[in-house]
GROMACS .gro file of N, CA, C and O in nm:
model
  504
    1GLN      N    1   3.320  10.813  -2.836
    1GLN     CA    2   3.215  10.893  -2.775
    1GLN      C    3   3.216  10.891  -2.629
    1GLN      O    4   3.255  10.797  -2.568
    2VAL      N    5   3.180  11.006  -2.566
    2VAL     CA    6   3.168  11.020  -2.424
    2VAL      C    7   3.023  11.042  -2.387
    2VAL      O    8   2.951  11.123  -2.450
    3GLN      N    9   2.971  10.975  -2.290
    3GLN     CA   10   2.835  10.987  -2.241
    3GLN      C   11   2.848  11.037  -2.098
    3GLN      O   12   2.929  10.993  -2.015
    4LEU      N   13   2.755  11.132  -2.063
    4LEU     CA   14   2.747  11.195  -1.931
    4LEU      C   15   2.608  11.170  -1.871
    4LEU      O   16   2.509  11.180  -1.945
    5ALA      N   17   2.602  11.135  -1.743
    5ALA     CA   18   2.477  11.113  -1.680
    5ALA      C   19   2.476  11.182  -1.547
    5ALA      O   20   2.550  11.146  -1.455
    6GLU      N   21   2.384  11.275  -1.524
    6GLU     CA   22   2.366  11.349  -1.399
    6GLU      C   23   2.269  11.272  -1.304
    6GLU      O   24   2.183  11.197  -1.351
    7SER      N   25   2.288  11.292  -1.184
    7SER     CA   26   2.203  11.241  -1.079
    7SER      C   27   2.210  11.330  -0.952
    7SER      O   28   2.302  11.411  -0.935
    8GLY      N   29   2.119  11.308  -0.859
    8GLY     CA   30   2.125  11.377  -0.735
    8GLY      C   31   2.037  11.499  -0.714
    8GLY      O   32   2.043  11.557  -0.608
    9GLY      N   33   1.968  11.534  -0.817
    9GLY     CA   34   1.884  11.653  -0.801
    9GLY      C   35   1.768  11.628  -0.711
    9GLY      O   36   1.739  11.515  -0.671
   10GLY      N   37   1.702  11.734  -0.670
   10GLY     CA   38   1.586  11.721  -0.576
   10GLY      C   39   1.533  11.857  -0.533
   10GLY      O   40   1.569  11.960  -0.599
   11SER      N   41   1.449  11.854  -0.439
   11SER     CA   42   1.391  11.981  -0.386
   11SER      C   43   1.449  12.007  -0.245
   11SER      O   44   1.451  11.913  -0.158
   12VAL      N   45   1.484  12.130  -0.222
   12VAL     CA   46   1.551  12.166  -0.100
   12VAL      C   47   1.494  12.304  -0.056
   12VAL      O   48   1.462  12.388  -0.136
   13GLN      N   49   1.492  12.326   0.072
   13GLN     CA   50   1.455  12.459   0.129
   13GLN      C   51   1.575  12.554   0.115
   13GLN      O   52   1.691  12.510   0.109
   14ALA      N   53   1.539  12.679   0.103
   14ALA     CA   54   1.644  12.780   0.091
   14ALA      C   55   1.737  12.768   0.212
   14ALA      O   56   1.692  12.757   0.326
   15GLY      N   57   1.869  12.783   0.191
   15GLY     CA   58   1.968  12.767   0.294
   15GLY      C   59   2.020  12.626   0.300
   15GLY      O   60   2.120  12.605   0.379
   16GLY      N   61   1.954  12.527   0.239
   16GLY     CA   62   1.996  12.391   0.241
   16GLY      C   63   2.106  12.363   0.151
   16GLY      O   64   2.159  12.446   0.075
   17SER      N   65   2.140  12.233   0.145
   17SER     CA   66   2.251  12.180   0.067
   17SER      C   67   2.205  12.065  -0.019
   17SER      O   68   2.114  11.989   0.010
   18LEU      N   69   2.279  12.044  -0.131
   18LEU     CA   70   2.248  11.934  -0.222
   18LEU      C   71   2.376  11.901  -0.301
   18LEU      O   72   2.448  12.001  -0.332
   19ARG      N   73   2.399  11.782  -0.329
   19ARG     CA   74   2.513  11.741  -0.416
   19ARG      C   75   2.467  11.669  -0.543
   19ARG      O   76   2.390  11.570  -0.525
   20VAL      N   77   2.495  11.720  -0.656
   20VAL     CA   78   2.467  11.659  -0.778
   20VAL      C   79   2.592  11.588  -0.837
   20VAL      O   80   2.704  11.640  -0.807
   21SER      N   81   2.573  11.479  -0.909
   21SER     CA   82   2.679  11.406  -0.962
   21SER      C   83   2.673  11.390  -1.110
   21SER      O   84   2.564  11.407  -1.171
   22CYS      N   85   2.785  11.366  -1.173
   22CYS     CA   86   2.794  11.349  -1.324
   22CYS      C   87   2.897  11.239  -1.343
   22CYS      O   88   3.013  11.252  -1.320
   23ALA      N   89   2.842  11.125  -1.392
   23ALA     CA   90   2.921  11.009  -1.424
   23ALA      C   91   2.951  11.002  -1.574
   23ALA      O   92   2.855  11.010  -1.659
   24ALA      N   93   3.077  10.988  -1.613
   24ALA     CA   94   3.117  10.975  -1.752
   24ALA      C   95   3.147  10.833  -1.785
   24ALA      O   96   3.193  10.756  -1.707
   25SER      N   97   3.116  10.800  -1.906
   25SER     CA   98   3.145  10.670  -1.966
   25SER      C   99   3.186  10.680  -2.107
   25SER      O  100   3.168  10.785  -2.170
   26GLY      N  101   3.240  10.567  -2.160
   26GLY     CA  102   3.283  10.573  -2.300
   26GLY      C  103   3.432  10.596  -2.318
   26GLY      O  104   3.508  10.576  -2.225
   27ARG      N  105   3.471  10.644  -2.431
   27ARG     CA  106   3.612  10.661  -2.457
   27ARG      C  107   3.656  10.803  -2.417
   27ARG      O  108   3.647  10.900  -2.480
   28THR      N  109   3.711  10.795  -2.289
   28THR     CA  110   3.756  10.921  -2.224
   28THR      C  111   3.898  10.936  -2.216
   28THR      O  112   3.962  10.936  -2.111
   29VAL      N  113   3.963  10.940  -2.335
   29VAL     CA  114   4.107  10.950  -2.349
   29VAL      C  115   4.146  11.098  -2.354
   29VAL      O  116   4.079  11.177  -2.407
   30GLY      N  117   4.258  11.129  -2.289
   30GLY     CA  118   4.310  11.268  -2.285
   30GLY      C  119   4.254  11.343  -2.169
   30GLY      O  120   4.202  11.290  -2.076
   31ASN      N  121   4.261  11.474  -2.178
   31ASN     CA  122   4.213  11.570  -2.082
   31ASN      C  123   4.088  11.633  -2.126
   31ASN      O  124   4.058  11.653  -2.243
   32TYR      N  125   4.005  11.674  -2.025
   32TYR     CA  126   3.876  11.738  -2.041
   32TYR      C  127   3.851  11.854  -1.951
   32TYR      O  128   3.903  11.852  -1.840
   33ALA      N  129   3.792  11.954  -2.004
   33ALA     CA  130   3.725  12.050  -1.916
   33ALA      C  131   3.587  12.004  -1.894
   33ALA      O  132   3.517  11.961  -1.983
   34MET      N  133   3.550  11.994  -1.762
   34MET     CA  134   3.417  11.954  -1.719
   34MET      C  135   3.347  12.071  -1.663
   34MET      O  136   3.411  12.149  -1.595
   35GLY      N  137   3.216  12.084  -1.692
   35GLY     CA  138   3.142  12.197  -1.642
   35GLY      C  139   3.002  12.164  -1.597
   35GLY      O  140   2.948  12.061  -1.640
   36TRP      N  141   2.951  12.251  -1.520
   36TRP     CA  142   2.809  12.245  -1.487
   36TRP      C  143   2.739  12.378  -1.536
   36TRP      O  144   2.798  12.489  -1.517
   37PHE      N  145   2.627  12.362  -1.591
   37PHE     CA  146   2.545  12.465  -1.634
   37PHE      C  147   2.400  12.445  -1.584
   37PHE      O  148   2.364  12.331  -1.554
   38ARG      N  149   2.324  12.549  -1.570
   38ARG     CA  150   2.183  12.537  -1.529
   38ARG      C  151   2.101  12.624  -1.623
   38ARG      O  152   2.141  12.724  -1.683
   39GLN      N  153   1.975  12.582  -1.629
   39GLN     CA  154   1.879  12.649  -1.715
   39GLN      C  155   1.734  12.651  -1.657
   39GLN      O  156   1.695  12.550  -1.604
   40VAL      N  157   1.671  12.764  -1.676
   40VAL     CA  158   1.536  12.777  -1.641
   40VAL      C  159   1.455  12.821  -1.760
   40VAL      O  160   1.516  12.871  -1.852
   41PRO      N  161   1.323  12.793  -1.771
   41PRO     CA  162   1.243  12.828  -1.887
   41PRO      C  163   1.259  12.976  -1.918
   41PRO      O  164   1.252  13.061  -1.830
   42GLY      N  165   1.276  13.004  -2.049
   42GLY     CA  166   1.290  13.143  -2.090
   42GLY      C  167   1.423  13.204  -2.080
   42GLY      O  168   1.438  13.321  -2.119
   43LYS      N  169   1.521  13.138  -2.024
   43LYS     CA  170   1.657  13.191  -2.011
   43LYS      C  171   1.759  13.105  -2.083
   43LYS      O  172   1.736  12.988  -2.106
   44GLU      N  173   1.869  13.167  -2.113
   44GLU     CA  174   1.981  13.096  -2.174
   44GLU      C  175   2.047  13.009  -2.066
   44GLU      O  176   2.039  13.035  -1.950
   45ARG      N  177   2.111  12.905  -2.115
   45ARG     CA  178   2.180  12.816  -2.027
   45ARG      C  179   2.294  12.894  -1.954
   45ARG      O  180   2.376  12.966  -2.030
   46GLU      N  181   2.304  12.885  -1.828
   46GLU     CA  182   2.395  12.970  -1.749
   46GLU      C  183   2.510  12.890  -1.694
   46GLU      O  184   2.492  12.778  -1.635
   47PHE      N  185   2.631  12.943  -1.715
   47PHE     CA  186   2.750  12.881  -1.653
   47PHE      C  187   2.747  12.880  -1.502
   47PHE      O  188   2.713  12.974  -1.443
   48VAL      N  189   2.781  12.766  -1.450
   48VAL     CA  190   2.791  12.752  -1.294
   48VAL      C  191   2.931  12.732  -1.254
   48VAL      O  192   2.990  12.805  -1.166
   49ALA      N  193   3.007  12.630  -1.301
   49ALA     CA  194   3.132  12.599  -1.261
   49ALA      C  195   3.208  12.503  -1.361
   49ALA      O  196   3.137  12.438  -1.437
   50SER      N  197   3.335  12.509  -1.360
   50SER     CA  198   3.410  12.424  -1.449
   50SER      C  199   3.546  12.380  -1.380
   50SER      O  200   3.596  12.457  -1.300
   51ILE      N  201   3.591  12.262  -1.422
   51ILE     CA  202   3.712  12.212  -1.362
   51ILE      C  203   3.796  12.142  -1.475
   51ILE      O  204   3.745  12.087  -1.577
   52ASN      N  205   3.926  12.162  -1.476
   52ASN     CA  206   4.024  12.091  -1.555
   52ASN      C  207   4.037  11.950  -1.493
   52ASN      O  208   4.088  11.937  -1.379
   53TRP      N  209   3.997  11.851  -1.568
   53TRP     CA  210   3.991  11.714  -1.508
   53TRP      C  211   4.118  11.661  -1.455
   53TRP      O  212   4.129  11.612  -1.339
   54ILE      N  213   4.227  11.682  -1.527
   54ILE     CA  214   4.359  11.632  -1.487
   54ILE      C  215   4.422  11.726  -1.389
   54ILE      O  216   4.468  11.689  -1.284
   55GLY      N  217   4.425  11.855  -1.424
   55GLY     CA  218   4.490  11.953  -1.339
   55GLY      C  219   4.422  11.993  -1.213
   55GLY      O  220   4.479  12.022  -1.113
   56GLY      N  221   4.286  11.981  -1.219
   56GLY     CA  222   4.210  12.014  -1.097
   56GLY      C  223   4.175  12.170  -1.079
   56GLY      O  224   4.112  12.202  -0.988
   57ASP      N  225   4.226  12.254  -1.161
   57ASP     CA  226   4.191  12.396  -1.158
   57ASP      C  227   4.042  12.416  -1.172
   57ASP      O  228   3.979  12.347  -1.256
   58THR      N  229   3.989  12.504  -1.100
   58THR     CA  230   3.841  12.531  -1.102
   58THR      C  231   3.808  12.673  -1.135
   58THR      O  232   3.893  12.766  -1.118
   59GLN      N  233   3.691  12.693  -1.179
   59GLN     CA  234   3.637  12.827  -1.210
   59GLN      C  235   3.492  12.821  -1.169
   59GLN      O  236   3.412  12.726  -1.201
   60TYR      N  237   3.438  12.928  -1.103
   60TYR     CA  238   3.303  12.943  -1.064
   60TYR      C  239   3.236  13.066  -1.111
   60TYR      O  240   3.315  13.175  -1.115
   61ALA      N  241   3.114  13.061  -1.138
   61ALA     CA  242   3.036  13.192  -1.157
   61ALA      C  243   3.033  13.268  -1.035
   61ALA      O  244   3.026  13.216  -0.926
   62GLU      N  245   3.034  13.401  -1.052
   62GLU     CA  246   3.034  13.488  -0.934
   62GLU      C  247   2.908  13.460  -0.843
   62GLU      O  248   2.916  13.474  -0.725
   63SER      N  249   2.802  13.425  -0.905
   63SER     CA  250   2.676  13.404  -0.831
   63SER      C  251   2.680  13.285  -0.737
   63SER      O  252   2.600  13.278  -0.648
   64VAL      N  253   2.769  13.185  -0.763
   64VAL     CA  254   2.783  13.078  -0.674
   64VAL      C  255   2.912  13.062  -0.603
   64VAL      O  256   2.924  12.969  -0.515
   65LYS      N  257   3.002  13.150  -0.627
   65LYS     CA  258   3.132  13.145  -0.561
   65LYS      C  259   3.121  13.156  -0.411
   65LYS      O  260   3.047  13.239  -0.358
   66GLY      N  261   3.189  13.065  -0.341
   66GLY     CA  262   3.180  13.054  -0.202
   66GLY      C  263   3.067  12.970  -0.145
   66GLY      O  264   3.065  12.936  -0.028
   67ARG      N  265   2.975  12.934  -0.235
   67ARG     CA  266   2.865  12.842  -0.194
   67ARG      C  267   2.865  12.711  -0.260
   67ARG      O  268   2.830  12.604  -0.207
   68PHE      N  269   2.926  12.699  -0.379
   68PHE     CA  270   2.933  12.574  -0.460
   68PHE      C  271   3.079  12.526  -0.465
   68PHE      O  272   3.168  12.611  -0.478
   69THR      N  273   3.096  12.390  -0.461
   69THR     CA  274   3.240  12.338  -0.467
   69THR      C  275   3.232  12.221  -0.565
   69THR      O  276   3.157  12.131  -0.550
   70LEU      N  277   3.331  12.225  -0.652
   70LEU     CA  278   3.354  12.110  -0.749
   70LEU      C  279   3.451  12.012  -0.682
   70LEU      O  280   3.546  12.053  -0.612
   71SER      N  281   3.431  11.885  -0.713
   71SER     CA  282   3.523  11.778  -0.678
   71SER      C  283   3.506  11.667  -0.779
   71SER      O  284   3.414  11.671  -0.856
   72ARG      N  285   3.600  11.573  -0.776
   72ARG     CA  286   3.596  11.465  -0.878
   72ARG      C  287   3.658  11.346  -0.815
   72ARG      O  288   3.747  11.345  -0.727
   73ASP      N  289   3.606  11.225  -0.857
   73ASP     CA  290   3.663  11.096  -0.829
   73ASP      C  291   3.715  11.044  -0.962
   73ASP      O  292   3.641  11.000  -1.046
   74ILE      N  293   3.848  11.048  -0.973
   74ILE     CA  294   3.910  11.014  -1.100
   74ILE      C  295   3.888  10.867  -1.140
   74ILE      O  296   3.861  10.826  -1.256
   75ASP      N  297   3.899  10.776  -1.037
   75ASP     CA  298   3.880  10.634  -1.062
   75ASP      C  299   3.738  10.602  -1.109
   75ASP      O  300   3.719  10.522  -1.198
   76LYS      N  301   3.638  10.673  -1.051
   76LYS     CA  302   3.498  10.646  -1.089
   76LYS      C  303   3.456  10.736  -1.201
   76LYS      O  304   3.335  10.720  -1.253
   77LYS      N  305   3.546  10.822  -1.253
   77LYS     CA  306   3.508  10.911  -1.367
   77LYS      C  307   3.383  10.986  -1.335
   77LYS      O  308   3.292  10.999  -1.413
   78THR      N  309   3.373  11.041  -1.212
   78THR     CA  310   3.254  11.109  -1.163
   78THR      C  311   3.294  11.250  -1.115
   78THR      O  312   3.385  11.265  -1.040
   79LEU      N  313   3.209  11.341  -1.156
   79LEU     CA  314   3.225  11.480  -1.111
   79LEU      C  315   3.112  11.518  -1.019
   79LEU      O  316   2.996  11.470  -1.040
   80TYR      N  317   3.146  11.595  -0.916
   80TYR     CA  318   3.046  11.633  -0.815
   80TYR      C  319   3.039  11.787  -0.804
   80TYR      O  320   3.135  11.851  -0.818
   81LEU      N  321   2.923  11.827  -0.773
   81LEU     CA  322   2.898  11.972  -0.743
   81LEU      C  323   2.827  11.976  -0.612
   81LEU      O  324   2.708  11.942  -0.606
   82GLN      N  325   2.900  12.019  -0.506
   82GLN     CA  326   2.836  12.035  -0.372
   82GLN      C  327   2.782  12.177  -0.366
   82GLN      O  328   2.852  12.275  -0.386
   83MET      N  329   2.652  12.190  -0.347
   83MET     CA  330   2.588  12.312  -0.342
   83MET      C  331   2.533  12.340  -0.197
   83MET      O  332   2.459  12.258  -0.148
   84SER      N  333   2.574  12.451  -0.146
   84SER     CA  334   2.541  12.484  -0.002
   84SER      C  335   2.478  12.626   0.001
   84SER      O  336   2.489  12.704  -0.096
   85ARG      N  337   2.408  12.654   0.108
   85ARG     CA  338   2.340  12.779   0.126
   85ARG      C  339   2.256  12.822  -0.003
   85ARG      O  340   2.270  12.920  -0.059
   86LEU      N  341   2.182  12.724  -0.044
   86LEU     CA  342   2.104  12.732  -0.170
   86LEU      C  343   1.996  12.848  -0.155
   86LEU      O  344   1.944  12.874  -0.052
   87LYS      N  345   1.981  12.909  -0.275
   87LYS     CA  346   1.884  13.019  -0.286
   87LYS      C  347   1.781  12.984  -0.384
   87LYS      O  348   1.807  12.897  -0.477
   88PRO      N  349   1.662  13.041  -0.386
   88PRO     CA  350   1.559  13.012  -0.487
   88PRO      C  351   1.609  13.031  -0.625
   88PRO      O  352   1.567  12.965  -0.715
   89GLU      N  353   1.691  13.134  -0.647
   89GLU     CA  354   1.745  13.163  -0.783
   89GLU      C  355   1.842  13.054  -0.832
   89GLU      O  356   1.887  13.059  -0.947
   90ASP      N  357   1.883  12.958  -0.752
   90ASP     CA  358   1.962  12.850  -0.790
   90ASP      C  359   1.874  12.736  -0.861
   90ASP      O  360   1.930  12.642  -0.909
   91THR      N  361   1.743  12.755  -0.855
   91THR     CA  362   1.656  12.659  -0.913
   91THR      C  363   1.678  12.647  -1.067
   91THR      O  364   1.698  12.751  -1.133
   92GLY      N  365   1.679  12.525  -1.114
   92GLY     CA  366   1.697  12.500  -1.256
   92GLY      C  367   1.725  12.354  -1.285
   92GLY      O  368   1.742  12.274  -1.200
   93ILE      N  369   1.736  12.331  -1.411
   93ILE     CA  370   1.784  12.201  -1.458
   93ILE      C  371   1.943  12.212  -1.472
   93ILE      O  372   1.990  12.301  -1.543
   94TYR      N  373   2.008  12.121  -1.398
   94TYR     CA  374   2.150  12.131  -1.395
   94TYR      C  375   2.207  12.028  -1.490
   94TYR      O  376   2.177  11.909  -1.483
   95TYR      N  377   2.290  12.076  -1.585
   95TYR     CA  378   2.352  11.998  -1.686
   95TYR      C  379   2.499  11.983  -1.667
   95TYR      O  380   2.572  12.082  -1.635
   96CYS      N  381   2.553  11.861  -1.680
   96CYS     CA  382   2.699  11.840  -1.688
   96CYS      C  383   2.740  11.842  -1.830
   96CYS      O  384   2.671  11.797  -1.922
   97ALA      N  385   2.861  11.898  -1.856
   97ALA     CA  386   2.918  11.910  -1.982
   97ALA      C  387   3.063  11.878  -1.990
   97ALA      O  388   3.129  11.898  -1.887
   98GLY      N  389   3.111  11.834  -2.103
   98GLY     CA  390   3.254  11.798  -2.115
   98GLY      C  391   3.308  11.842  -2.248
   98GLY      O  392   3.233  11.856  -2.352
   99ALA      N  393   3.433  11.882  -2.253
   99ALA     CA  394   3.504  11.917  -2.376
   99ALA      C  395   3.653  11.869  -2.367
   99ALA      O  396   3.716  11.897  -2.272
  100LYS      N  397   3.692  11.813  -2.474
  100LYS     CA  398   3.830  11.768  -2.484
  100LYS      C  399   3.924  11.887  -2.501
  100LYS      O  400   3.899  11.968  -2.590
  101ILE      N  401   4.023  11.898  -2.423
  101ILE     CA  402   4.115  12.006  -2.429
  101ILE      C  403   4.261  11.955  -2.418
  101ILE      O  404   4.283  11.839  -2.390
  102LEU      N  405   4.352  12.042  -2.446
  102LEU     CA  406   4.497  12.007  -2.448
  102LEU      C  407   4.573  12.069  -2.333
  102LEU      O  408   4.679  12.018  -2.302
  103GLY      N  409   4.517  12.167  -2.265
  103GLY     CA  410   4.597  12.239  -2.158
  103GLY      C  411   4.539  12.233  -2.025
  103GLY      O  412   4.466  12.132  -1.985
  104TRP      N  413   4.570  12.323  -1.945
  104TRP     CA  414   4.528  12.331  -1.805
  104TRP      C  415   4.408  12.416  -1.784
  104TRP      O  416   4.368  12.438  -1.663
  105ASN      N  417   4.337  12.458  -1.885
  105ASN     CA  418   4.229  12.557  -1.869
  105ASN      C  419   4.101  12.497  -1.835
  105ASN      O  420   4.073  12.379  -1.847
  106THR      N  421   4.010  12.579  -1.786
  106THR     CA  422   3.867  12.548  -1.775
  106THR      C  423   3.794  12.620  -1.880
  106THR      O  424   3.850  12.706  -1.952
  107LEU      N  425   3.664  12.590  -1.893
  107LEU     CA  426   3.585  12.654  -1.997
  107LEU      C  427   3.450  12.695  -1.940
  107LEU      O  428   3.391  12.625  -1.856
  108SER      N  429   3.408  12.814  -1.970
  108SER     CA  430   3.281  12.877  -1.919
  108SER      C  431   3.175  12.899  -2.016
  108SER      O  432   3.063  12.932  -1.975
  109GLY      N  433   3.199  12.877  -2.148
  109GLY     CA  434   3.099  12.900  -2.247
  109GLY      C  435   3.029  12.773  -2.287
  109GLY      O  436   3.090  12.676  -2.319
  110SER      N  437   2.899  12.774  -2.296
  110SER     CA  438   2.823  12.657  -2.328
  110SER      C  439   2.854  12.609  -2.477
  110SER      O  440   2.860  12.490  -2.499
  111ASN      N  441   2.890  12.697  -2.560
  111ASN     CA  442   2.924  12.662  -2.696
  111ASN      C  443   3.056  12.592  -2.705
  111ASN      O  444   3.091  12.539  -2.815
  112GLU      N  445   3.136  12.596  -2.603
  112GLU     CA  446   3.268  12.535  -2.604
  112GLU      C  447   3.269  12.387  -2.566
  112GLU      O  448   3.368  12.318  -2.578
  113TYR      N  449   3.153  12.342  -2.519
  113TYR     CA  450   3.140  12.205  -2.477
  113TYR      C  451   3.080  12.118  -2.581
  113TYR      O  452   2.988  12.157  -2.654
  114ASP      N  453   3.120  11.993  -2.589
  114ASP     CA  454   3.079  11.896  -2.692
  114ASP      C  455   2.988  11.789  -2.638
  114ASP      O  456   2.901  11.735  -2.716
  115TYR      N  457   2.998  11.755  -2.513
  115TYR     CA  458   2.919  11.644  -2.457
  115TYR      C  459   2.836  11.695  -2.343
  115TYR      O  460   2.880  11.778  -2.259
  116TRP      N  461   2.712  11.652  -2.340
  116TRP     CA  462   2.612  11.701  -2.242
  116TRP      C  463   2.533  11.582  -2.184
  116TRP      O  464   2.502  11.485  -2.251
  117GLY      N  465   2.500  11.594  -2.056
  117GLY     CA  466   2.412  11.504  -1.996
  117GLY      C  467   2.277  11.540  -2.014
  117GLY      O  468   2.238  11.641  -2.080
  118GLN      N  469   2.183  11.461  -1.961
  118GLN     CA  470   2.036  11.478  -1.976
  118GLN      C  471   1.981  11.585  -1.882
  118GLN      O  472   1.867  11.632  -1.910
  119GLY      N  473   2.054  11.619  -1.777
  119GLY     CA  474   2.013  11.720  -1.679
  119GLY      C  475   1.943  11.656  -1.562
  119GLY      O  476   1.880  11.548  -1.568
  120THR      N  477   1.957  11.729  -1.447
  120THR     CA  478   1.883  11.682  -1.331
  120THR      C  479   1.821  11.810  -1.263
  120THR      O  480   1.886  11.910  -1.252
  121GLN      N  481   1.706  11.802  -1.219
  121GLN     CA  482   1.625  11.912  -1.167
  121GLN      C  483   1.666  11.946  -1.022
  121GLN      O  484   1.665  11.857  -0.937
  122VAL      N  485   1.695  12.075  -1.000
  122VAL     CA  486   1.721  12.122  -0.868
  122VAL      C  487   1.617  12.231  -0.838
  122VAL      O  488   1.607  12.328  -0.913
  123THR      N  489   1.544  12.211  -0.733
  123THR     CA  490   1.438  12.312  -0.695
  123THR      C  491   1.469  12.363  -0.554
  123THR      O  492   1.470  12.278  -0.459
  124VAL      N  493   1.472  12.493  -0.542
  124VAL     CA  494   1.501  12.550  -0.408
  124VAL      C  495   1.379  12.638  -0.373
  124VAL      O  496   1.350  12.737  -0.446
  125SER      N  497   1.312  12.605  -0.265
  125SER     CA  498   1.198  12.680  -0.226
  125SER      C  499   1.232  12.773  -0.108
  125SER      O  500   1.315  12.752  -0.033
  126SER      N  501   1.159  12.886  -0.112
  126SER     CA  502   1.185  12.988  -0.012
  126SER      C  503   1.108  12.969   0.118
  126SER      O  504   1.013  12.887   0.125
   0.00000   0.00000   0.00000
């Protein structure tokens, strides 16, 4: 089993920056697509970004492209999402997700992920 734990959420003014982290533990053998999703009350969970853990290829939602950047510390098994030029519409609970894969791909669908963290709240005020 794989366990994911997010941290780093908080409250920021619009235009500010924040970095959230996702630490993985457990039996993490093979390759994974790792992703970030966010959710607000009354809406479906929204794709934010994904990375192929071994290959490093990334994928971003159009709404965050150019503002958010994925990175990873392989030794620490930790995924990071650097969020810059934040907007109020970026507000939500940010979830880290993982899925075991065989190739170089990333994944953007919430239904494609098997492992989820507990979420960390990000609030952007105007």
